[in-house]
mmCIF file of N, CA and C and ligand atoms in Angstrom:
data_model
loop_
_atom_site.group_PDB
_atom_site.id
_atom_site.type_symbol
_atom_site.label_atom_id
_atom_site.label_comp_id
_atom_site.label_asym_id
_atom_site.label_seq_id
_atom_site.Cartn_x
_atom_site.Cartn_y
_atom_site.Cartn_z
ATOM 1 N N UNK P 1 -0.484 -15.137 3.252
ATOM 2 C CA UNK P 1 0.928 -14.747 3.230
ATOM 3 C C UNK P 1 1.166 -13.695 4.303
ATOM 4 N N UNK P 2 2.289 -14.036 5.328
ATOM 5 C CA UNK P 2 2.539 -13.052 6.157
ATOM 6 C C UNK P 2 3.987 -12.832 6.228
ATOM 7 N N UNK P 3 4.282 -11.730 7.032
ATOM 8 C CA UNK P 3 6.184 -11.790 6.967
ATOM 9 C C UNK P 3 6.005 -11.270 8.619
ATOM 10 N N UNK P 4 7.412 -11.631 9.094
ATOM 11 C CA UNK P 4 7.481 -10.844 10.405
ATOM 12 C C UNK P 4 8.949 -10.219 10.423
ATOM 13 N N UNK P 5 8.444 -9.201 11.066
ATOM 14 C CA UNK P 5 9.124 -8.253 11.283
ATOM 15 C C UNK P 5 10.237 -8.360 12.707
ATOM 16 N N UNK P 6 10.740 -9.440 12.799
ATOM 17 C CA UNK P 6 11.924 -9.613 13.954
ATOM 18 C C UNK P 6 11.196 -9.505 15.493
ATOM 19 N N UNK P 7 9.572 -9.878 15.237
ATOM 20 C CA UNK P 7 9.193 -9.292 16.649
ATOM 21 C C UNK P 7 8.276 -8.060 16.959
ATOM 22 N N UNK P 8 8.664 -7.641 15.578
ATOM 23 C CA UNK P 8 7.820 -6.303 15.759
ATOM 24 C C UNK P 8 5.914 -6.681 14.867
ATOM 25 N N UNK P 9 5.386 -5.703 14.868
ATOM 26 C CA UNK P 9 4.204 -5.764 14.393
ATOM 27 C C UNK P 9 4.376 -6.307 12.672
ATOM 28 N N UNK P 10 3.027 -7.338 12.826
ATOM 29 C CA UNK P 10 2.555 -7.348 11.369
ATOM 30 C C UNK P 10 2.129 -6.172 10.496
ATOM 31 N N UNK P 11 2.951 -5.927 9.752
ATOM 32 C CA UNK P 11 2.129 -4.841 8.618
ATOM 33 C C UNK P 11 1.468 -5.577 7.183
ATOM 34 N N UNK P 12 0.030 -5.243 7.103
ATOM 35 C CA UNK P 12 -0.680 -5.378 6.052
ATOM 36 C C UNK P 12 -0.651 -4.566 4.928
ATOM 37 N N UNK P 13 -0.181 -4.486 3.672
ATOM 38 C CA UNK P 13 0.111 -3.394 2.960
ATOM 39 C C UNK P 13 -0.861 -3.605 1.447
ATOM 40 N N UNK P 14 -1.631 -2.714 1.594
ATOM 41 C CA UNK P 14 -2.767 -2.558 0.278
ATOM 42 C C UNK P 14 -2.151 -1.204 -0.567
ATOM 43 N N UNK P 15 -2.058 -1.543 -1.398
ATOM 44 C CA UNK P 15 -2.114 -0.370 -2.542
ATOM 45 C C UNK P 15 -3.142 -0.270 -3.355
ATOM 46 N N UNK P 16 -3.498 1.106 -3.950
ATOM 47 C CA UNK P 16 -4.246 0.937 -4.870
ATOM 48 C C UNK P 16 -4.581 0.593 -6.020
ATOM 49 N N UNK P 17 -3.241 0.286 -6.897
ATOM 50 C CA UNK P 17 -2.734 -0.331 -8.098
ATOM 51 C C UNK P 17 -3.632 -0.140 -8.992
ATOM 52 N N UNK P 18 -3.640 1.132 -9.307
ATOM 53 C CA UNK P 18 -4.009 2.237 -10.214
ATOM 54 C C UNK P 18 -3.992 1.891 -11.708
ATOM 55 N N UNK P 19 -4.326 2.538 -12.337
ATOM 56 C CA UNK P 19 -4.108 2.371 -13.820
ATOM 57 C C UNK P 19 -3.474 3.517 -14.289
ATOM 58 N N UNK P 20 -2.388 3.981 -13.635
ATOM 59 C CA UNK P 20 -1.527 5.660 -14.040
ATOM 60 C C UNK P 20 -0.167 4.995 -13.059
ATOM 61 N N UNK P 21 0.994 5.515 -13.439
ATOM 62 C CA UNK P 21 2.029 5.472 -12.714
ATOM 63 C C UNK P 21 2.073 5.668 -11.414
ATOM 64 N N UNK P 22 1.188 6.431 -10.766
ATOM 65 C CA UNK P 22 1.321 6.238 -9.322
ATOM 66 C C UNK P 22 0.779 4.991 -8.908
ATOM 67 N N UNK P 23 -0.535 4.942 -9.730
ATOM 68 C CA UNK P 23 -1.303 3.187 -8.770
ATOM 69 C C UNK P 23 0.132 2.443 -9.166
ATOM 70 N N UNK P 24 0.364 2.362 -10.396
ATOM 71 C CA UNK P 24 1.360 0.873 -10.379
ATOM 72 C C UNK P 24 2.931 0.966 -9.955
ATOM 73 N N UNK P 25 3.136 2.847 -9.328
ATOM 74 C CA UNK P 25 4.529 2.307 -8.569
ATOM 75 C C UNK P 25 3.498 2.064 -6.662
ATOM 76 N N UNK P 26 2.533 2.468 -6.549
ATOM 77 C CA UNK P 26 2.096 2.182 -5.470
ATOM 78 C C UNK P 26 2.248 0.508 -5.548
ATOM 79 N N UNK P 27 1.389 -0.045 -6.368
ATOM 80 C CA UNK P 27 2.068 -1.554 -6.340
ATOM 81 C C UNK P 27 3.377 -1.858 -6.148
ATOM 82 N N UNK P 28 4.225 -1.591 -7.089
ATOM 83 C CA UNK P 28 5.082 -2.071 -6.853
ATOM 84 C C UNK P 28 6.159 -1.795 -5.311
ATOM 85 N N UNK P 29 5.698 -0.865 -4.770
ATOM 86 C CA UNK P 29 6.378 -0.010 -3.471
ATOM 87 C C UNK P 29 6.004 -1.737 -2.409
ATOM 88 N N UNK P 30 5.031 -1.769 -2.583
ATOM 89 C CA UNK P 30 4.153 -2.590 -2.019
ATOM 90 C C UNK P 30 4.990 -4.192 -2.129
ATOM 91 N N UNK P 31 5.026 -4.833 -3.276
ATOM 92 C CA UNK P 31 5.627 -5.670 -3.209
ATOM 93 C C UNK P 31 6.938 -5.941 -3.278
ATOM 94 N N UNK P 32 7.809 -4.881 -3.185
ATOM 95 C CA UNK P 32 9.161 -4.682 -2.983
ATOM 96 C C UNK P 32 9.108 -5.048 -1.392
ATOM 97 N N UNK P 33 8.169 -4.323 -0.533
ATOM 98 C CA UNK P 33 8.273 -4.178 0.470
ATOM 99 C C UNK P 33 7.969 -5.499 1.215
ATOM 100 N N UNK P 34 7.611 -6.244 0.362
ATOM 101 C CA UNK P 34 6.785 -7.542 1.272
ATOM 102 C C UNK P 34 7.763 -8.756 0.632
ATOM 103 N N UNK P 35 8.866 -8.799 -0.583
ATOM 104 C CA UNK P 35 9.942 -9.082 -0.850
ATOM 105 C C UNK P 35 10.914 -9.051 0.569
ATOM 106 N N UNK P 36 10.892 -7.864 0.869
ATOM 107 C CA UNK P 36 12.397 -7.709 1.440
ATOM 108 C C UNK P 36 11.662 -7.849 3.246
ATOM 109 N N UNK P 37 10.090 -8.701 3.437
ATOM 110 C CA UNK P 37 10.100 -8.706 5.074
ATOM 111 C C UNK P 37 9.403 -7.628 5.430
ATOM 112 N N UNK P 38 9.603 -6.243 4.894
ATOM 113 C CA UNK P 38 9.185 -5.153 5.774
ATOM 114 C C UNK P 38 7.840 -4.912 6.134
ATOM 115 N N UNK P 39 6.514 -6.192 5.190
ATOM 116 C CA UNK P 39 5.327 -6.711 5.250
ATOM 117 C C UNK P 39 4.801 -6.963 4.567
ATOM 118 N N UNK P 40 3.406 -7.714 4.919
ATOM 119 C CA UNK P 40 2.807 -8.272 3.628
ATOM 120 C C UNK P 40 1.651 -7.877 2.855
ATOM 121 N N UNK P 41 1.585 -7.602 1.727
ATOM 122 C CA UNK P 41 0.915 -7.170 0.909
ATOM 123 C C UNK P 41 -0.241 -7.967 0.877
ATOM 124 N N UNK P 42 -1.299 -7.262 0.424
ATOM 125 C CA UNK P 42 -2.778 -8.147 0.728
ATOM 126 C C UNK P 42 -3.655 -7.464 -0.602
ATOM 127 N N UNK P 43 -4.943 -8.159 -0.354
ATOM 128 C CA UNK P 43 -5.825 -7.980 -1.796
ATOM 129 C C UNK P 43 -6.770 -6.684 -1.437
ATOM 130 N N UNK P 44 -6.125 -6.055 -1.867
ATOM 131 C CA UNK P 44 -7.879 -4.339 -2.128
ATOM 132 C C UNK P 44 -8.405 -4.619 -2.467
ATOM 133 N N UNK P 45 -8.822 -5.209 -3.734
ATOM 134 C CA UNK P 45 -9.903 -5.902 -4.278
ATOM 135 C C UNK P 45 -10.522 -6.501 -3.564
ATOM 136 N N UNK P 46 -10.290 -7.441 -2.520
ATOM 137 C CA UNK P 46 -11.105 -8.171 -1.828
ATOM 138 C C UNK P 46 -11.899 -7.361 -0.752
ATOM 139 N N UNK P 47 -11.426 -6.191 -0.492
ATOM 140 C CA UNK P 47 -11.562 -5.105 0.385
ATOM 141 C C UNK P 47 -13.193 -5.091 -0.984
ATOM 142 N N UNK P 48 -12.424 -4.100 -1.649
ATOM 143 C CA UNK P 48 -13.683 -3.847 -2.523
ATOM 144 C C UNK P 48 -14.947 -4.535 -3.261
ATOM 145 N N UNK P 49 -14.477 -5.868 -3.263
ATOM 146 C CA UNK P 49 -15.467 -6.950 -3.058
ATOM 147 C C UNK P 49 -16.297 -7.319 -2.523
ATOM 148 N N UNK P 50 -15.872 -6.468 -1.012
ATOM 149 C CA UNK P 50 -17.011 -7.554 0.254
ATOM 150 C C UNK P 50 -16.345 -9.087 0.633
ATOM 151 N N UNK P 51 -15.653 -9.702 0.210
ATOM 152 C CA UNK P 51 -14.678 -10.653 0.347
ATOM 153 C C UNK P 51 -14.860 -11.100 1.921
ATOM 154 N N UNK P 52 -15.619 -11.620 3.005
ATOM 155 C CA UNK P 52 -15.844 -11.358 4.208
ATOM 156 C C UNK P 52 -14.503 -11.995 4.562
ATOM 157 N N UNK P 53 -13.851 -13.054 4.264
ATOM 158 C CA UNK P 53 -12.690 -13.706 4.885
ATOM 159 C C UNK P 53 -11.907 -12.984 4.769
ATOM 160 N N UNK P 54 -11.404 -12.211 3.733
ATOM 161 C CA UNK P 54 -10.170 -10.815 3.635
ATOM 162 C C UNK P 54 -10.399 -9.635 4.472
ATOM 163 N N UNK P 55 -11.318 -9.332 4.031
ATOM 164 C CA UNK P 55 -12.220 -8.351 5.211
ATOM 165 C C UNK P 55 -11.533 -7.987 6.368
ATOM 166 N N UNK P 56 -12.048 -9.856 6.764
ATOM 167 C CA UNK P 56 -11.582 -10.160 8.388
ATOM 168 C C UNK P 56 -10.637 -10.461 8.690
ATOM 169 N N UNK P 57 -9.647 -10.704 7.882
ATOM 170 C CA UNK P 57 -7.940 -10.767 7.855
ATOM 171 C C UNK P 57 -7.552 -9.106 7.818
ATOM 172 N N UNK P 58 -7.769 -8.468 7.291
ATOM 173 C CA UNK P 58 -7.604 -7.162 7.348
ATOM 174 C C UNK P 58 -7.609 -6.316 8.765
ATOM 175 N N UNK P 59 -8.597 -6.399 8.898
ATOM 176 C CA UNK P 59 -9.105 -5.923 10.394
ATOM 177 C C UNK P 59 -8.896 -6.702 11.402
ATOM 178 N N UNK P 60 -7.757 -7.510 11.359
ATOM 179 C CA UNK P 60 -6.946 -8.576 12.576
ATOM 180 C C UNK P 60 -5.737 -7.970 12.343
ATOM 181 N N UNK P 61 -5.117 -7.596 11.267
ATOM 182 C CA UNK P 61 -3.699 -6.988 11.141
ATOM 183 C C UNK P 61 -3.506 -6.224 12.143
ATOM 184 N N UNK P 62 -2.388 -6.213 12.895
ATOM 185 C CA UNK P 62 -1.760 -5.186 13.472
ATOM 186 C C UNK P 62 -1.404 -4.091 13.204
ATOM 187 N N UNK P 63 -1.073 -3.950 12.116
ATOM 188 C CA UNK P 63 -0.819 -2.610 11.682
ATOM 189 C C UNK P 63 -1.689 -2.412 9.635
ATOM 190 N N UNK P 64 -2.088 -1.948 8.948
ATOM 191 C CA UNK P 64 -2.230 -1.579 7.892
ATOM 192 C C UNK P 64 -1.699 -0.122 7.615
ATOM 193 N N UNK P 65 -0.890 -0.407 6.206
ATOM 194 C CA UNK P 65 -0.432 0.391 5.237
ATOM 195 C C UNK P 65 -1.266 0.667 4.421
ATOM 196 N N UNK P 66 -1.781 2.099 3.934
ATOM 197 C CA UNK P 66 -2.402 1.994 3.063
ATOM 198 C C UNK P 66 -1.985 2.912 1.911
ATOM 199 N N UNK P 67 -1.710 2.622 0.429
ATOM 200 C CA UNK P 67 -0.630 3.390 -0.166
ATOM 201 C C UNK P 67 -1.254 3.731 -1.567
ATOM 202 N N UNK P 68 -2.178 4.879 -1.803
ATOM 203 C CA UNK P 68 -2.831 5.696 -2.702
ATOM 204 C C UNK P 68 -1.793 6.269 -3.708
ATOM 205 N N UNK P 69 -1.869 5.868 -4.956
ATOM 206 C CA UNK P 69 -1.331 6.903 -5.995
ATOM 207 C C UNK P 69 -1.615 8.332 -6.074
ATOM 208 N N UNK P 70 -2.706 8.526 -5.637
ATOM 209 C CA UNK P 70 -3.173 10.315 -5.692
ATOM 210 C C UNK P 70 -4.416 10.332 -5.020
ATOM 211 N N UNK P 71 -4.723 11.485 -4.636
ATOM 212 C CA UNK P 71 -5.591 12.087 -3.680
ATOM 213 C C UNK P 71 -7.280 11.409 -3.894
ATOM 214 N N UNK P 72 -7.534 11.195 -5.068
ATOM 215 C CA UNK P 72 -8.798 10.231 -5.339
ATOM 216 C C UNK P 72 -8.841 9.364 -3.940
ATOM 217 N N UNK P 73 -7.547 8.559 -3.647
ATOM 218 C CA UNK P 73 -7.771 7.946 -2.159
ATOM 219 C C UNK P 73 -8.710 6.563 -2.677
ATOM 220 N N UNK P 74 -8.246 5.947 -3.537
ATOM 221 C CA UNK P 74 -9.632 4.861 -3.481
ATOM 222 C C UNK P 74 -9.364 3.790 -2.625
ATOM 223 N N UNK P 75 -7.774 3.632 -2.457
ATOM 224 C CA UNK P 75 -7.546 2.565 -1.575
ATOM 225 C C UNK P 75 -8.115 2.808 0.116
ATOM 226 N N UNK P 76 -7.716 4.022 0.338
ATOM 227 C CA UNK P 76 -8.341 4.501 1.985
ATOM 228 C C UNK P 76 -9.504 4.571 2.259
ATOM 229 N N UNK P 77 -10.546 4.699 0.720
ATOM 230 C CA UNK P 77 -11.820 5.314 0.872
ATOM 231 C C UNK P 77 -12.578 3.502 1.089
ATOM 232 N N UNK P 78 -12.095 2.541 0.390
ATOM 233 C CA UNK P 78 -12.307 1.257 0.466
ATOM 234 C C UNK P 78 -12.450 0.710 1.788
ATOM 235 N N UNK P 79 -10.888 1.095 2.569
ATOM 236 C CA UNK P 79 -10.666 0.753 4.065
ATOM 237 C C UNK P 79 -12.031 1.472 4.788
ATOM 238 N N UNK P 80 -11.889 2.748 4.574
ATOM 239 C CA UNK P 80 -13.123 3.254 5.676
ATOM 240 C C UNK P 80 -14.191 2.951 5.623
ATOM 241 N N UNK P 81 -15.341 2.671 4.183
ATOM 242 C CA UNK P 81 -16.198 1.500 4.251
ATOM 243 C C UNK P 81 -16.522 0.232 5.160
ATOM 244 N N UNK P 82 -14.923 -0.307 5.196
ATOM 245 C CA UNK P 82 -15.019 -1.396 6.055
ATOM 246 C C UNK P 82 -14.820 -0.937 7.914
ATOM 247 N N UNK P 83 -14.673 0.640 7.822
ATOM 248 C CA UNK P 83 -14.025 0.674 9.346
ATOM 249 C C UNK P 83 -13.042 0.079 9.658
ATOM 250 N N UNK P 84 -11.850 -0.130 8.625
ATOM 251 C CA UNK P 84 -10.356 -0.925 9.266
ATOM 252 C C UNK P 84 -9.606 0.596 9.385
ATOM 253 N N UNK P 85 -9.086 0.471 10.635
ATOM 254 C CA UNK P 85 -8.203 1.234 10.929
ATOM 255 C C UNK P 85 -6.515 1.543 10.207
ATOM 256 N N UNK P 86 -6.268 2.126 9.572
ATOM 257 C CA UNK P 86 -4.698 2.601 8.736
ATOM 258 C C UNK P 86 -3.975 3.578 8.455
ATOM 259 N N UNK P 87 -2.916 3.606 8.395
ATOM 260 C CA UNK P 87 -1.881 4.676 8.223
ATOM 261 C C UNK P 87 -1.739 4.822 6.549
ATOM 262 N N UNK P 88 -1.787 6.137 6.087
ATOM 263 C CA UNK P 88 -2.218 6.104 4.926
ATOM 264 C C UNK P 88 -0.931 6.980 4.069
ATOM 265 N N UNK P 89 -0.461 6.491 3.020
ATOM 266 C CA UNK P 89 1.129 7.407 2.079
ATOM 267 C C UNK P 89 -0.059 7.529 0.548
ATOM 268 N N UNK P 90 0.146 8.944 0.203
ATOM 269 C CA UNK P 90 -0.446 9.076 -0.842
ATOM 270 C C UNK P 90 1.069 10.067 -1.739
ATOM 271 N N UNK P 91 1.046 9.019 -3.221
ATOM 272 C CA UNK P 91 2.433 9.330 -3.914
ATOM 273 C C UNK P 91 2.487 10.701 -4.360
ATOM 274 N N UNK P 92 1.420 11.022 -4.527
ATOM 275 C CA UNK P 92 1.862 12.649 -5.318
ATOM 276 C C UNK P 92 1.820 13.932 -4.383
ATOM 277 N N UNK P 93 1.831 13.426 -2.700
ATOM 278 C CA UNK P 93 1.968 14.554 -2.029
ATOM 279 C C UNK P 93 3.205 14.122 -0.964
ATOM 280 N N UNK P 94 3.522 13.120 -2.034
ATOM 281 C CA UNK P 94 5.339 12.437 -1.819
ATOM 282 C C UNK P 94 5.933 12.967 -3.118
ATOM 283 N N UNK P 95 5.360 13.862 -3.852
ATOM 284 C CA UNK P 95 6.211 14.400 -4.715
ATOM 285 C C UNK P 95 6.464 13.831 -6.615
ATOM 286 N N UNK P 96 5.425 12.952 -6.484
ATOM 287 C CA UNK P 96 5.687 12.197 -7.652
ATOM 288 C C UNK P 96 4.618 12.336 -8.020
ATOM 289 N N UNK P 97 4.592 13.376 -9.387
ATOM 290 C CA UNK P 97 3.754 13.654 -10.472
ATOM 291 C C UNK P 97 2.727 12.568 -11.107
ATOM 292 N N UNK P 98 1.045 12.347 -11.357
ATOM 293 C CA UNK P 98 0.893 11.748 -11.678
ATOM 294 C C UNK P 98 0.714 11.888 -13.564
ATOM 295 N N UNK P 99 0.622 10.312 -13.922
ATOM 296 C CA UNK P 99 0.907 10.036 -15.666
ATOM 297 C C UNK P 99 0.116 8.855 -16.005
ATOM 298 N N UNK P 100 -0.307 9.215 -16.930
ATOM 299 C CA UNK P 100 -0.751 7.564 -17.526
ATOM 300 C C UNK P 100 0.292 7.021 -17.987
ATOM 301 N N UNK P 101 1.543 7.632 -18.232
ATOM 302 C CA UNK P 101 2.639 6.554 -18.627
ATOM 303 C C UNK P 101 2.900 5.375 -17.005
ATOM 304 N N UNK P 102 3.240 4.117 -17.532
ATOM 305 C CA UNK P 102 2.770 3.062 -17.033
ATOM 306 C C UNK P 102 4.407 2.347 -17.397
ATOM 307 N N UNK P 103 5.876 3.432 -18.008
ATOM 308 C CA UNK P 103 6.751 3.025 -18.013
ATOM 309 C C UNK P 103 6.984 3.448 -16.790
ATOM 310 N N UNK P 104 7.226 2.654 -15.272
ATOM 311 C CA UNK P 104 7.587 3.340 -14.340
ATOM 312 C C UNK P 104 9.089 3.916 -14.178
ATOM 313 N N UNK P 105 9.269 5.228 -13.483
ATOM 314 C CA UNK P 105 10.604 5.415 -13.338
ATOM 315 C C UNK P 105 11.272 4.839 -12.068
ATOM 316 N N UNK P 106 12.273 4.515 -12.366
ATOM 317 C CA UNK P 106 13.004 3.754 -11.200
ATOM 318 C C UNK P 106 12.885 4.918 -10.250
ATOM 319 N N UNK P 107 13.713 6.086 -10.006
ATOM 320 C CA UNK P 107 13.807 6.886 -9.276
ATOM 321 C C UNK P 107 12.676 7.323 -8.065
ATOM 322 N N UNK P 108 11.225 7.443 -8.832
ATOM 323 C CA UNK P 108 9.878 7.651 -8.445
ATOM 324 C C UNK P 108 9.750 6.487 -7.758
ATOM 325 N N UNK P 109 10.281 5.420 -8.030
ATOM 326 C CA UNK P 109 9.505 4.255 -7.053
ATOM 327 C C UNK P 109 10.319 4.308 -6.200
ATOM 328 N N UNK P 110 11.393 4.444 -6.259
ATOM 329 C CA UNK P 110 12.380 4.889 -4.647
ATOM 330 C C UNK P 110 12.090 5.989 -3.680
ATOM 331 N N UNK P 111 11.266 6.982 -4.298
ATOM 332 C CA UNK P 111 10.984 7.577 -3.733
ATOM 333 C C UNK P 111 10.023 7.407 -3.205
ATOM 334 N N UNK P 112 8.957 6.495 -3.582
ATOM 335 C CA UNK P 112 7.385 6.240 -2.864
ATOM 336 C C UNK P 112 7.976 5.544 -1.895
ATOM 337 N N UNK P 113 9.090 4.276 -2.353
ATOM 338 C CA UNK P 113 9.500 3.115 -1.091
ATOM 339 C C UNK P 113 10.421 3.993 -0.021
ATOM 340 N N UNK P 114 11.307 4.953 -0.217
ATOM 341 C CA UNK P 114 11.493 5.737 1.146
ATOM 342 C C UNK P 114 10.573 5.888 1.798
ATOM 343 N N UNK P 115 9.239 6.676 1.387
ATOM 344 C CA UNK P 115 8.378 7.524 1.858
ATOM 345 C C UNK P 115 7.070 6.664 2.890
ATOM 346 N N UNK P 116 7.477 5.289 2.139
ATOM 347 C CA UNK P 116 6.884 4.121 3.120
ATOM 348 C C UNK P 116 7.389 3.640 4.220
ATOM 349 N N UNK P 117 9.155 3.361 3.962
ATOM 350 C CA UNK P 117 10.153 2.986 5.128
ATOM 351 C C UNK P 117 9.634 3.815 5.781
ATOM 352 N N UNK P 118 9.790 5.108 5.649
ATOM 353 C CA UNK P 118 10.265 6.057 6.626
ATOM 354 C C UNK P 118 8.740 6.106 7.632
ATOM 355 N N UNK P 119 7.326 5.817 6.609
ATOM 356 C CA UNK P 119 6.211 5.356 7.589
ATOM 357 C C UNK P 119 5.988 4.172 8.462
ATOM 358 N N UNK P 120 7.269 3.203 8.038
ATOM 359 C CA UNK P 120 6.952 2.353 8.884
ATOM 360 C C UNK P 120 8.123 2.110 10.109
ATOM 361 N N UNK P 121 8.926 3.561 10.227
ATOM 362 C CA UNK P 121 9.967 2.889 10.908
ATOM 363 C C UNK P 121 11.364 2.131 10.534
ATOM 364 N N UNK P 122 11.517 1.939 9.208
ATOM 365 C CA UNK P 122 12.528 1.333 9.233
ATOM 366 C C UNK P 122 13.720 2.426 8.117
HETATM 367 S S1 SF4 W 1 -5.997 6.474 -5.827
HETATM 368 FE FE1 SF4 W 1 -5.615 7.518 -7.804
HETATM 369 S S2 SF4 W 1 -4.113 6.204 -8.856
HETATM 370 FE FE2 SF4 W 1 -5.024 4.964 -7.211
HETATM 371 S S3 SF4 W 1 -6.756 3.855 -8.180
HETATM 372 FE FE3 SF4 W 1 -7.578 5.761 -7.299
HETATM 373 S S4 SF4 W 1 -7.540 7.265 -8.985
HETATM 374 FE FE4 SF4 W 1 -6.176 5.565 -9.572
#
């Protein structure tokens, strides 16, 4: 699955999709974003797998997003294992408290998905 961007660069977008409100508005930031074009979301897991075909789709992207619920970093720490190069948004030093509540707030996920636009330019 890919989207393009009018011309502009492919963005690959991994989240860490956490088990606390930040991983799962990091998800969802993620597939809002690959909804509406602005790029496409891809498998961490496969990152964290060893997955060699994802791997190597990864590290062909033009650009990677990489979008951590909190400073743990497991999604970035995954990427650097592999040596893929990425631009990295971590939610709670975007201001959004982390919770094991897993009711996400609308508000908080607007605020992670600004905090992504605004990393990717748009
Ligand atoms: S970065 Fe934080 S929220 Fe995301 S999976 Fe790791 S510990 Fe959980």
């Amino acid at each position: 699955m890919e989207s393009c961007n009018c011309g502009g660069p492919i963005t690959m977008i991994l989240a860490c999709s956490g088990g606390s409100n930040v991983g799962q508005i990091s998800n969802e930031v993620a597939r809002r974003l690959t909804l509406e074009n602005k790029g496409a979301m891809f498998c961490l897991a496969g990152m964290g797998g060893d997955i060699a075909p994802l791997v190597e789709r990864t590290k062909s992207a033009e650009r990677v997003l990489v979008i951590d619920g909190c400073p743990v970093a497991c999604a970035k720490k995954t990427l650097e294992r592999h040596g893929i190069e990425h631009e990295w948004l971590e939610l709670t030093a975007a201001g959004i408290e982390k919770s094991a509540n897993l009711e996400l707030a609308e508000d908080e996920i607007q605020t992670a998905k600004d905090a992504a636009e605004e990393m990717l330019g748009f």
